[in-house]
Coordinates of C-alpha atoms in Angstrom, one line a residue:
Chain A
M262 CA -101.3 -124.2 -205.7
R263 CA -98.2 -122.1 -205.4
Y264 CA -98.0 -119.7 -208.3
L265 CA -94.4 -120.7 -209.3
L266 CA -94.1 -121.8 -212.9
V267 CA -90.3 -122.3 -213.1
D268 CA -88.8 -125.5 -211.7
Q269 CA -85.2 -125.1 -212.7
I270 CA -82.9 -122.6 -214.4
T271 CA -80.4 -124.2 -216.7
E272 CA -78.6 -121.3 -218.3
F273 CA -78.3 -117.6 -217.4
K274 CA -76.5 -114.9 -219.4
E275 CA -76.5 -111.6 -217.5
G276 CA -78.7 -109.0 -219.1
E277 CA -79.2 -111.2 -222.2
S278 CA -81.0 -114.4 -221.8
I279 CA -82.2 -117.2 -219.6
R280 CA -83.3 -120.8 -220.0
G281 CA -85.1 -123.1 -217.7
I282 CA -87.6 -125.9 -217.2
K283 CA -91.2 -126.3 -216.2
N284 CA -92.5 -129.8 -215.6
V285 CA -96.2 -130.3 -216.2
A286 CA -97.6 -132.7 -213.6
M287 CA -101.0 -134.4 -213.6
T288 CA -101.3 -133.0 -210.1
E289 CA -101.4 -129.4 -211.3
D290 CA -104.5 -127.7 -210.1
F291 CA -105.3 -126.0 -213.3
L292 CA -105.6 -129.3 -215.2
E293 CA -108.9 -130.1 -213.4
F294 CA -110.8 -127.4 -215.3
H295 CA -108.6 -127.0 -218.3
F296 CA -110.2 -128.9 -219.7
P297 CA -112.6 -131.3 -218.0
R298 CA -111.4 -134.8 -219.1
N299 CA -108.9 -133.2 -221.5
P300 CA -106.0 -131.9 -219.4
V301 CA -103.6 -129.5 -221.2
M302 CA -101.6 -126.8 -219.7
P303 CA -103.4 -123.5 -220.2
G304 CA -101.7 -121.2 -222.8
V305 CA -101.6 -118.3 -220.4
M306 CA -99.8 -120.4 -217.8
V307 CA -97.1 -121.1 -220.4
L308 CA -96.9 -117.4 -221.1
E309 CA -96.7 -116.8 -217.3
A310 CA -93.8 -119.3 -217.1
L311 CA -92.0 -117.2 -219.7
V312 CA -92.8 -114.0 -217.8
Q313 CA -91.6 -115.5 -214.5
I314 CA -88.3 -116.7 -215.9
G315 CA -88.0 -113.2 -217.5
G316 CA -88.4 -111.9 -213.9
W317 CA -85.5 -114.1 -212.8
L318 CA -83.4 -112.8 -215.7
E319 CA -84.0 -109.2 -214.5
A320 CA -83.5 -110.1 -210.9
A321 CA -80.2 -111.9 -211.4
S322 CA -79.0 -109.2 -213.8
S323 CA -79.5 -106.4 -211.3
D324 CA -78.1 -108.0 -208.1
F325 CA -81.7 -108.7 -207.1
R326 CA -82.8 -105.1 -207.2
N327 CA -85.4 -105.6 -209.9
W328 CA -88.2 -107.8 -210.9
M329 CA -90.4 -107.8 -214.0
V330 CA -94.1 -108.0 -214.4
I331 CA -95.9 -108.2 -217.8
R332 CA -97.7 -105.1 -219.2
K333 CA -98.1 -105.8 -222.9
V334 CA -98.2 -108.8 -225.2
T335 CA -97.2 -107.8 -228.7
R336 CA -97.9 -111.3 -230.1
C337 CA -98.2 -114.8 -228.7
N338 CA -98.6 -117.8 -230.9
Y339 CA -99.8 -121.2 -229.8
Y340 CA -98.6 -124.1 -232.0
G341 CA -99.5 -127.0 -229.8
F342 CA -100.3 -128.2 -226.3
A343 CA -98.2 -129.1 -223.3
F344 CA -99.7 -132.3 -221.8
P345 CA -99.3 -133.7 -218.3
G346 CA -95.9 -135.5 -218.3
D347 CA -94.3 -133.0 -220.7
Q348 CA -91.3 -131.0 -219.8
L349 CA -91.4 -127.4 -221.1
E350 CA -88.1 -125.9 -222.1
L351 CA -88.3 -122.2 -221.5
E352 CA -86.1 -119.6 -223.3
V353 CA -86.3 -115.9 -222.8
Q354 CA -84.1 -113.3 -224.5
R355 CA -84.0 -109.6 -223.6
T356 CA -84.4 -107.7 -226.9
G357 CA -84.4 -104.2 -225.4
E358 CA -85.4 -102.1 -222.4
A359 CA -88.0 -104.4 -220.7
L360 CA -88.6 -106.1 -224.0
Y361 CA -88.6 -109.9 -224.4
R362 CA -88.9 -112.7 -226.8
G363 CA -89.8 -116.1 -225.3
T364 CA -90.2 -119.6 -226.6
A365 CA -91.5 -122.7 -224.9
L366 CA -90.7 -126.1 -226.4
V367 CA -91.4 -129.7 -225.6
K368 CA -88.6 -132.2 -226.7
G369 CA -87.2 -129.4 -229.0
K370 CA -90.5 -128.8 -230.7
R371 CA -91.9 -125.2 -230.4
K372 CA -95.2 -125.0 -228.6
V373 CA -95.5 -121.3 -227.8
K374 CA -93.7 -118.2 -229.1
A375 CA -94.2 -114.8 -227.4
E376 CA -93.1 -111.2 -227.7
F377 CA -93.9 -109.2 -224.7
E378 CA -93.1 -106.0 -222.7
G379 CA -92.6 -105.8 -219.0
E380 CA -92.5 -103.3 -216.3
I381 CA -89.5 -103.3 -214.0
I382 CA -90.4 -103.0 -210.3
P383 CA -88.2 -102.9 -207.2
L384 CA -87.8 -106.5 -206.0
E385 CA -87.6 -105.4 -202.3
E386 CA -91.2 -104.0 -202.5
I387 CA -92.7 -107.4 -203.4
E388 CA -90.4 -110.1 -202.0
D389 CA -87.7 -110.7 -199.4
V390 CA -84.5 -110.0 -201.4
E391 CA -82.3 -112.5 -199.5
E392 CA -85.0 -115.2 -199.8
Q393 CA -85.2 -114.6 -203.6
R394 CA -81.4 -114.9 -203.9
R395 CA -81.5 -118.2 -202.0
F396 CA -84.4 -119.4 -204.3
F397 CA -82.4 -118.4 -207.4
R398 CA -79.5 -120.6 -206.2
L399 CA -81.9 -123.4 -205.6
L400 CA -83.3 -123.0 -209.2
M401 CA -79.7 -123.1 -210.5
R402 CA -79.0 -126.2 -208.4
D403 CA -76.2 -124.2 -206.7
I404 CA -76.9 -125.6 -203.2
G405 CA -73.5 -126.7 -202.1
L406 CA -74.1 -130.4 -202.4
Chain B
M298 CA -108.3 -124.0 -207.3
R299 CA -110.8 -124.0 -210.1
F300 CA -109.3 -122.5 -213.2
L301 CA -112.3 -120.3 -214.0
Y302 CA -111.7 -116.6 -214.5
Y303 CA -115.2 -115.2 -214.6
D304 CA -117.9 -115.5 -211.9
R305 CA -121.0 -114.9 -214.0
V306 CA -122.1 -114.0 -217.5
T307 CA -124.3 -110.9 -217.3
G308 CA -125.1 -110.5 -221.0
I309 CA -124.8 -112.6 -224.2
E310 CA -125.8 -111.9 -227.8
K311 CA -125.4 -114.8 -230.2
G312 CA -122.6 -114.3 -232.8
K313 CA -121.8 -110.8 -231.4
A314 CA -120.9 -110.1 -227.8
I315 CA -120.6 -111.3 -224.2
V316 CA -120.3 -109.5 -220.9
G317 CA -119.2 -111.1 -217.6
V318 CA -118.0 -110.2 -214.2
K319 CA -115.1 -111.5 -212.1
A320 CA -114.2 -110.5 -208.5
F321 CA -110.6 -110.4 -207.4
P322 CA -110.4 -111.2 -203.7
L323 CA -107.2 -111.6 -201.7
S324 CA -108.1 -115.2 -201.3
E325 CA -107.3 -116.0 -205.0
E326 CA -104.8 -118.9 -205.2
F327 CA -102.4 -117.0 -207.5
F328 CA -101.5 -114.5 -204.7
R329 CA -99.6 -117.4 -203.1
G330 CA -96.4 -116.5 -204.8
H331 CA -97.4 -113.3 -206.6
F332 CA -96.0 -111.9 -204.3
S333 CA -95.1 -112.6 -200.7
R334 CA -94.7 -108.9 -199.6
K335 CA -97.3 -107.4 -201.9
A336 CA -100.3 -109.0 -203.6
L337 CA -100.4 -108.1 -207.3
V338 CA -102.8 -109.6 -209.8
P339 CA -100.8 -111.4 -212.5
G340 CA -101.5 -109.7 -215.9
V341 CA -102.0 -113.0 -217.7
I342 CA -105.1 -113.7 -215.6
F343 CA -106.9 -110.9 -217.5
I344 CA -105.9 -112.6 -220.7
E345 CA -107.4 -115.9 -219.4
A346 CA -110.6 -114.1 -218.3
M347 CA -111.1 -112.5 -221.7
A348 CA -110.3 -115.8 -223.5
Q349 CA -112.6 -117.9 -221.4
L350 CA -115.6 -115.6 -221.9
L351 CA -115.1 -115.2 -225.6
G352 CA -114.6 -118.9 -225.9
W353 CA -118.1 -119.5 -224.4
L354 CA -119.5 -116.9 -226.7
I355 CA -118.1 -118.8 -229.7
I356 CA -119.5 -122.1 -228.4
Y357 CA -122.9 -120.6 -227.6
S358 CA -123.0 -118.9 -231.1
H359 CA -122.4 -122.3 -232.7
D360 CA -125.1 -124.0 -230.6
F361 CA -122.6 -126.1 -228.6
R362 CA -121.6 -128.1 -231.7
L363 CA -117.9 -127.1 -231.4
S364 CA -115.3 -126.0 -228.9
A365 CA -112.7 -123.2 -229.2
I366 CA -109.0 -123.1 -228.3
M367 CA -106.9 -120.0 -228.3
S368 CA -104.2 -120.1 -231.0
L369 CA -103.0 -116.5 -231.2
I370 CA -103.2 -113.3 -229.2
Q371 CA -102.0 -109.9 -230.4
D372 CA -101.7 -106.3 -229.0
V373 CA -102.7 -107.0 -225.4
E374 CA -102.4 -104.2 -222.8
L375 CA -102.4 -105.3 -219.2
P376 CA -102.3 -103.5 -215.8
P377 CA -98.9 -104.3 -214.3
A378 CA -99.6 -103.7 -210.7
L379 CA -103.2 -104.1 -209.6
E380 CA -103.9 -105.0 -206.0
P381 CA -106.9 -107.2 -205.0
G382 CA -110.3 -106.0 -203.8
F383 CA -112.1 -105.1 -207.0
T384 CA -114.7 -106.5 -209.4
A385 CA -113.9 -106.4 -213.1
E386 CA -116.3 -106.4 -216.0
I387 CA -115.1 -108.3 -219.1
R388 CA -116.5 -107.4 -222.5
G389 CA -115.8 -109.6 -225.5
E390 CA -117.0 -109.4 -229.1
I391 CA -116.7 -111.7 -232.1
I392 CA -115.3 -110.0 -235.2
T393 CA -115.7 -113.1 -237.5
T394 CA -116.6 -116.7 -237.0
T395 CA -116.7 -119.7 -239.3
K396 CA -116.9 -123.4 -238.7
R397 CA -113.1 -123.6 -238.6
D398 CA -112.0 -120.6 -236.5
S399 CA -113.0 -117.3 -234.9
L400 CA -111.5 -113.9 -234.5
G401 CA -112.4 -111.6 -231.6
K402 CA -111.4 -108.8 -229.3
A403 CA -112.0 -108.0 -225.6
E404 CA -111.7 -105.4 -222.9
V405 CA -111.7 -105.3 -219.1
Y406 CA -113.2 -102.5 -217.0
I407 CA -113.1 -101.6 -213.3
E408 CA -115.9 -99.2 -212.4
G409 CA -116.2 -98.0 -216.0
E410 CA -112.5 -97.5 -216.5
K411 CA -110.7 -99.6 -219.0
I412 CA -107.8 -101.4 -217.5
A413 CA -106.9 -104.1 -220.1
S414 CA -107.6 -104.8 -223.7
M415 CA -106.8 -107.4 -226.4
E416 CA -107.0 -106.3 -230.0
R417 CA -107.0 -109.7 -231.6
I418 CA -107.6 -113.2 -230.4
I419 CA -107.8 -116.2 -232.8
Y420 CA -109.4 -119.5 -231.8
S421 CA -109.2 -122.8 -233.6
H422 CA -112.3 -124.9 -233.4
F423 CA -112.6 -128.4 -232.3
H424 CA -115.5 -130.7 -233.4
R425 CA -114.9 -133.8 -231.3
I426 CA -117.0 -132.6 -228.4
E427 CA -120.2 -133.6 -226.5
P428 CA -122.8 -130.9 -227.1
E429 CA -125.0 -131.9 -224.1
E430 CA -122.0 -131.9 -221.7
L431 CA -120.9 -128.5 -223.1
K432 CA -124.4 -127.1 -222.7
R433 CA -124.6 -128.3 -219.1
R434 CA -121.3 -126.7 -218.3
F435 CA -122.3 -123.4 -219.9
E436 CA -125.4 -123.3 -217.7
Y437 CA -123.5 -124.1 -214.6
Y438 CA -120.7 -121.6 -215.3
S439 CA -122.6 -118.8 -216.7
G440 CA -125.7 -118.8 -214.5
M441 CA -127.8 -118.6 -217.7
R442 CA -130.0 -121.0 -219.7
A443 CA -128.4 -122.3 -222.8

């Protein structure tokens, strides 16, 4: 499994907000044990998808100098499951310095709502910056085709 | 990858508390992508570890007649940049539990030092389950007798 929980970025507003997509496939590794014979995307993986897209928001808003990792969850509500075959619509807004509000929906219906706090870390310490830029363009479908 | 975030249950007290351990080796799948130049444990993994252990405590406390699904978490503190190579101890406790739902809290320690905590976690209970299957899984996962 590659720990990448964002498949596409559909909207990016510098320093403000970001929207994207995570497709839940039956082939996901986590579905085997979550739960046996009842596959649903684990709630923390939905939260992780929101955190990762928040990381992309910080990276693309800082000319790829920054990344964000989670350090606090103020509140996270789970209203319903994301099943294999569902497409999760991810939305994250920056509400302050390293503060975020995120929502994950399926067909417009809210499944998860989260308020969390991040820690901003230098991107160059954790990833190859040029590779991340290229990957962001790929997620934005800006591939020159 | 098996989506299990504890290795063993080391203590359990019906209706009250559970203690378990989880090692964090560099071979964990989540390090593929988190990140390529530096391995950092994703903070949400600690939430999952706390939630899984407390979930088992709830199931065990109700004699395997129900299952529990997380519906809310609140005031969770997480370590943002932990590198692999440690074993964590996870301690969870039930605050209240009924047939319908449960409220609990949990903490994570490394060598006696608290590194993560969750003040509130609420579970909704599910009753359409197979008790014998749940019991068998508990014994396999926890290393204990049900």
